[in-house]
Every structure is written in C-alpha cells, then in structure tokens.
C-alpha cells in the first residue's frame, strides 16, 4: 500500500514520538501525523497491533507501506532517506558510532528514569518520587553533563539526531526533577541552545512534556489521598 507521504503514528506526551516529529521538521519532511489515543486504548486495537505488536509509539509507515518502529531506528532512517545531507546522522563511521552510543544512553539510561517514574507514580500507587527514581535520574544527568564537557552538543560541536532524542526526554524530566544550574551547568546551557534550534519547540516538545508532567503529578496527588 503506497501513499504520497509517510505516516507517523504518535502521541504528543511521548518523548520518542516528539523526537521523530522534530527531526522530520528539521529536515523538511512532510508527515501525515496520526494521533493514537491511549486513553481510548487505540494502541491495543487490532489495526495498531498489526503495525507494531509491541503496541508502542511512534510507528513510521513509509510511502511504500514498509513499517518502522522505535524512534531511534525511525530518525536514522528518515535522515538517511529524506534529508538533504547527512549532518544529523553522518556516514562517517567514527562520528556515527558516538551518536549511536548517545542514543543507546537515551534508551537505556535516561528514558528508563521516565519509565521508572511512570511505573511507580502512575501505576504503582506511589505519591512521592521514589529514592530509586531520584538516584537513576541524577546518575543520568551526571552522564549527560560529562558528554557535554567535550562540545556544545552531545557529540562534539554539531547537532545530531542524538541531541533531539535526548532533549525530548530531558525536557520532560526537567519538569519533574529539575536540572539545577549549579550542579549541571553544561546541561542547562545545552537545553537553552536546543530550545532556540528546534522548530516549534514550544508547540510540540514543551506542550507534550507538560501533558506527561500533568498526568504524573495528578496521579501522585491521587495516590497521596
């Protein structure tokens, strides 16, 4: 089944979905955006599970009908196929390996903090941030601070897909467990740099981050009752 433009199934509260939208905007790729309503359990519908048996967003369906899942796989693919140049995900193997590493950090370290908070504070009935969530979070911040000591972006001095992926998770966490300037000066400077660079950062990224923040805080307030 082919279509004139690629389709992205997304929800704005999801950092990985926002990363795909922002990368597409950065490279000028016009997407057919299809929201998935988790409150209505659309991610568990038969139609959606055919696209992604893991029932997670984002899901990217290319113009030839091929389906791609996982935000990092998606952003690397769309840059390789649709961008005017390879700056965001270069063919240079050394730089690419470092970018891949930062994206594995985002999946395996930074995003795990959000998953831990969601598990405990949305689904686990906890009314305060668990000490384990806080420890995971500050360990993740310390890693990122360290990466940023070597350049103005997460890999050296050029923007890459890794910056966008990490940024969407980080703005979400920053609303819950703030990144303190005294402790993490490099991260704060990088956050400000990214906000100026990202297209529609307020409308897409911050609005989505606030939606997740509100959901978590409302659940925590309920749990405290």
Tab-separated table of C-alpha atoms in Angstrom:
chain	number	residue	atom	x	y	z
A	1	UNK	CA	0.000	0.000	0.000
A	2	UNK	CA	1.715	3.201	-1.074
A	3	UNK	CA	0.828	6.749	-0.093
A	4	UNK	CA	2.049	10.164	-1.200
A	5	UNK	CA	3.715	10.989	2.133
A	6	UNK	CA	4.991	8.956	5.055
A	7	UNK	CA	2.752	8.449	8.094
A	8	UNK	CA	3.744	8.769	11.735
A	9	UNK	CA	1.557	7.323	14.478
A	10	UNK	CA	2.272	9.347	17.594
A	11	UNK	CA	1.035	10.871	20.858
A	12	UNK	CA	2.370	14.233	21.960
A	13	UNK	CA	3.051	13.094	25.547
A	14	UNK	CA	5.617	10.589	24.218
A	15	UNK	CA	9.229	11.889	24.086
A	16	UNK	CA	10.268	9.368	21.376
A	17	UNK	CA	7.302	10.362	19.183
A	18	UNK	CA	8.157	14.045	19.598
A	19	UNK	CA	11.761	13.325	18.559
A	20	UNK	CA	10.516	11.891	15.236
A	21	UNK	CA	8.272	14.903	14.572
A	22	UNK	CA	11.078	17.374	15.370
A	23	UNK	CA	13.650	15.577	13.184
A	24	UNK	CA	11.149	15.500	10.312
A	25	UNK	CA	10.644	19.265	10.723
A	26	UNK	CA	14.415	19.872	10.853
A	27	UNK	CA	14.906	18.090	7.506
A	28	UNK	CA	11.728	19.463	5.901
A	29	UNK	CA	9.940	16.104	5.656
A	30	UNK	CA	6.158	16.462	5.450
A	31	UNK	CA	4.478	13.740	7.531
A	32	UNK	CA	0.905	12.550	7.722
A	33	UNK	CA	0.535	12.681	11.532
A	34	UNK	CA	-1.899	10.164	13.039
A	35	UNK	CA	-2.561	10.590	16.775
A	36	UNK	CA	-3.014	7.423	18.848
A	37	UNK	CA	-5.343	7.933	21.826
A	38	UNK	CA	-4.021	5.867	24.737
A	39	UNK	CA	-6.992	6.817	26.952
A	40	UNK	CA	-9.214	5.060	24.397
A	41	UNK	CA	-6.694	2.170	24.208
A	42	UNK	CA	-6.178	2.746	20.474
A	43	UNK	CA	-2.614	1.393	20.893
A	44	UNK	CA	-4.186	-2.006	21.701
A	45	UNK	CA	-6.520	-2.040	18.704
A	46	UNK	CA	-6.202	-4.853	16.183
A	47	UNK	CA	-5.291	-2.345	13.455
A	48	UNK	CA	-2.468	-0.836	15.512
A	49	UNK	CA	-1.068	-4.166	16.742
A	50	UNK	CA	-0.735	-5.251	13.105
A	51	UNK	CA	1.605	-2.269	12.656
A	52	UNK	CA	3.518	-2.793	15.915
A	53	UNK	CA	2.982	-5.937	18.008
A	54	UNK	CA	4.818	-4.140	20.852
A	55	UNK	CA	1.850	-1.679	20.819
A	56	UNK	CA	4.165	1.314	21.350
A	57	UNK	CA	4.505	4.617	19.566
A	58	UNK	CA	5.983	6.035	17.418
A	59	UNK	CA	5.354	3.936	14.326
A	60	UNK	CA	6.529	5.198	10.928
A	61	UNK	CA	4.939	3.911	7.724
A	62	UNK	CA	6.918	4.902	4.639
A	63	UNK	CA	5.365	5.756	1.274
A	64	UNK	CA	5.937	2.166	0.071
A	65	UNK	CA	3.995	0.757	3.044
A	66	UNK	CA	7.081	-0.514	4.910
A	67	UNK	CA	6.632	-0.157	8.689
A	68	UNK	CA	9.430	1.019	11.025
A	69	UNK	CA	9.278	1.063	14.829
A	70	UNK	CA	11.470	2.547	17.609
A	71	UNK	CA	12.187	6.263	17.458
A	72	UNK	CA	15.954	5.850	17.031
A	73	UNK	CA	15.557	3.464	14.104
A	74	UNK	CA	12.999	5.853	12.602
A	75	UNK	CA	15.048	9.063	12.918
A	76	UNK	CA	18.185	7.439	11.476
A	77	UNK	CA	16.165	6.030	8.581
A	78	UNK	CA	14.399	9.287	7.713
A	79	UNK	CA	17.625	11.298	7.831
A	80	UNK	CA	19.374	8.721	5.609
A	81	UNK	CA	16.491	8.629	3.131
A	82	UNK	CA	14.960	12.103	3.147
A	83	UNK	CA	17.464	14.701	4.425
A	84	UNK	CA	19.369	16.976	2.003
A	85	UNK	CA	22.631	15.981	3.735
A	86	UNK	CA	23.856	13.537	6.374
A	87	UNK	CA	24.777	16.121	9.065
A	88	UNK	CA	22.270	14.852	11.624
A	89	UNK	CA	23.322	11.199	11.197
A	90	UNK	CA	26.603	11.151	9.259
A	91	UNK	CA	28.071	8.406	7.119
A	92	UNK	CA	31.393	8.991	8.907
A	93	UNK	CA	31.673	5.817	10.991
A	94	UNK	CA	33.525	7.308	13.963
A	95	UNK	CA	31.022	10.087	14.493
A	96	UNK	CA	28.105	7.754	13.822
A	97	UNK	CA	29.298	5.280	16.478
A	98	UNK	CA	29.396	8.077	19.078
A	99	UNK	CA	25.909	9.226	18.053
A	100	UNK	CA	24.656	5.610	18.319
A	101	UNK	CA	26.154	5.425	21.793
A	102	UNK	CA	24.319	8.560	22.946
A	103	UNK	CA	21.064	7.158	21.589
A	104	UNK	CA	21.636	3.883	23.476
A	105	UNK	CA	22.250	6.036	26.567
A	106	UNK	CA	18.918	7.747	25.940
A	107	UNK	CA	17.068	4.417	25.650
A	108	UNK	CA	18.899	2.519	28.355
A	109	UNK	CA	19.633	5.213	30.958
A	110	UNK	CA	17.696	8.479	30.540
A	111	UNK	CA	14.361	7.124	29.286
A	112	UNK	CA	14.496	4.419	31.976
A	113	UNK	CA	14.047	7.181	34.565
A	114	UNK	CA	10.739	8.189	32.933
A	115	UNK	CA	9.693	4.516	32.802
A	116	UNK	CA	10.572	4.094	36.488
A	117	UNK	CA	8.503	7.164	37.453
A	118	UNK	CA	5.548	6.027	35.313
A	119	UNK	CA	5.688	2.519	36.826
A	120	UNK	CA	5.809	3.819	40.405
A	121	UNK	CA	3.807	7.039	40.327
A	122	UNK	CA	1.165	6.330	37.662
A	123	UNK	CA	0.726	2.569	38.003
A	124	UNK	CA	2.384	1.714	41.328
A	125	UNK	CA	0.359	3.912	43.652
A	126	UNK	CA	3.341	5.926	44.989
A	127	UNK	CA	2.604	9.540	45.974
A	128	UNK	CA	6.174	10.842	46.111
A	129	UNK	CA	9.209	10.316	43.893
A	130	UNK	CA	10.898	7.120	44.979
A	131	UNK	CA	14.543	7.416	46.062
A	132	UNK	CA	15.452	4.916	43.341
A	133	UNK	CA	13.869	7.147	40.645
A	134	UNK	CA	15.799	10.151	42.000
A	135	UNK	CA	19.098	8.235	42.047
A	136	UNK	CA	18.560	6.947	38.486
A	137	UNK	CA	17.720	10.485	37.387
A	138	UNK	CA	20.779	12.174	38.890
A	139	UNK	CA	23.054	9.409	37.555
A	140	UNK	CA	21.594	10.039	34.078
A	141	UNK	CA	22.107	13.807	34.452
A	142	UNK	CA	25.722	13.263	35.558
A	143	UNK	CA	26.413	11.159	32.433
A	144	UNK	CA	24.959	13.828	30.154
A	145	UNK	CA	26.897	16.603	31.904
A	146	UNK	CA	30.038	14.572	31.215
A	147	UNK	CA	29.203	14.126	27.475
A	148	UNK	CA	28.675	17.891	27.162
A	149	UNK	CA	32.128	18.700	28.529
A	150	UNK	CA	33.516	17.743	25.101
A	151	UNK	CA	31.472	20.088	22.923
A	152	UNK	CA	28.342	22.217	22.662
A	153	UNK	CA	26.254	19.209	21.563
A	154	UNK	CA	26.082	15.647	22.902
A	155	UNK	CA	28.664	14.543	20.316
A	156	UNK	CA	31.158	17.343	19.691
A	157	UNK	CA	30.123	20.654	18.158
A	158	UNK	CA	27.469	19.638	15.630
A	159	UNK	CA	23.791	18.932	16.173
A	160	UNK	CA	22.780	15.281	15.622
A	161	UNK	CA	19.735	13.030	15.944
A	162	UNK	CA	21.050	12.118	19.429
A	163	UNK	CA	20.595	15.698	20.664
A	164	UNK	CA	16.950	15.736	19.600
A	165	UNK	CA	16.185	12.314	21.105
A	166	UNK	CA	17.850	13.149	24.397
A	167	UNK	CA	16.257	16.594	24.502
A	168	UNK	CA	12.673	15.301	24.247
A	169	UNK	CA	13.208	13.006	27.252
A	170	UNK	CA	15.162	15.603	29.190
A	171	UNK	CA	12.632	18.455	28.928
A	172	UNK	CA	10.045	16.025	30.314
A	173	UNK	CA	12.243	15.014	33.265
A	174	UNK	CA	13.317	18.603	33.928
A	175	UNK	CA	9.674	19.492	34.697
A	176	UNK	CA	9.544	16.735	37.330
A	177	UNK	CA	13.088	16.623	38.750
A	178	UNK	CA	14.680	19.948	37.760
A	179	UNK	CA	18.164	20.087	36.240
A	180	UNK	CA	19.877	22.510	38.644
A	181	UNK	CA	22.186	25.056	37.029
A	182	UNK	CA	24.784	24.909	39.846
A	183	UNK	CA	25.062	21.135	39.576
A	184	UNK	CA	24.646	20.727	35.791
A	185	UNK	CA	25.764	23.960	34.084
A	186	UNK	CA	26.571	22.247	30.752
A	187	UNK	CA	23.109	20.665	30.544
A	188	UNK	CA	21.332	23.934	31.310
A	189	UNK	CA	23.322	25.763	28.603
A	190	UNK	CA	22.603	22.923	26.151
A	191	UNK	CA	18.862	22.984	26.948
A	192	UNK	CA	18.765	26.708	26.173
A	193	UNK	CA	20.740	26.155	22.949
A	194	UNK	CA	18.361	23.383	21.846
A	195	UNK	CA	15.255	25.460	22.555
A	196	UNK	CA	16.448	28.081	20.072
A	197	UNK	CA	17.343	25.482	17.428
A	198	UNK	CA	14.304	23.227	17.443
A	199	UNK	CA	11.369	24.136	15.206
A	200	UNK	CA	8.081	24.596	17.098
A	201	UNK	CA	9.762	23.553	20.347
A	202	UNK	CA	7.062	25.248	22.448
A	203	UNK	CA	4.086	23.838	20.496
A	204	UNK	CA	5.379	20.283	20.109
A	205	UNK	CA	8.035	19.499	22.659
A	206	UNK	CA	7.065	21.552	25.701
A	207	UNK	CA	3.337	21.020	25.242
A	208	UNK	CA	3.877	17.257	25.074
A	209	UNK	CA	6.251	17.295	28.047
A	210	UNK	CA	3.715	19.260	30.122
A	211	UNK	CA	0.968	16.761	29.244
A	212	UNK	CA	3.041	13.898	30.686
A	213	UNK	CA	4.109	16.014	33.698
A	214	UNK	CA	0.449	16.833	34.481
A	215	UNK	CA	-0.599	13.184	34.217
A	216	UNK	CA	2.190	12.061	36.580
A	217	UNK	CA	1.545	14.849	39.108
A	218	UNK	CA	-2.227	14.243	39.087
A	219	UNK	CA	-1.660	10.528	39.733
A	220	UNK	CA	0.758	11.338	42.563
A	221	UNK	CA	-1.810	13.681	44.160
A	222	UNK	CA	-4.470	10.930	43.892
A	223	UNK	CA	-2.066	8.390	45.380
A	224	UNK	CA	-1.342	10.689	48.347
A	225	UNK	CA	-5.065	10.859	49.128
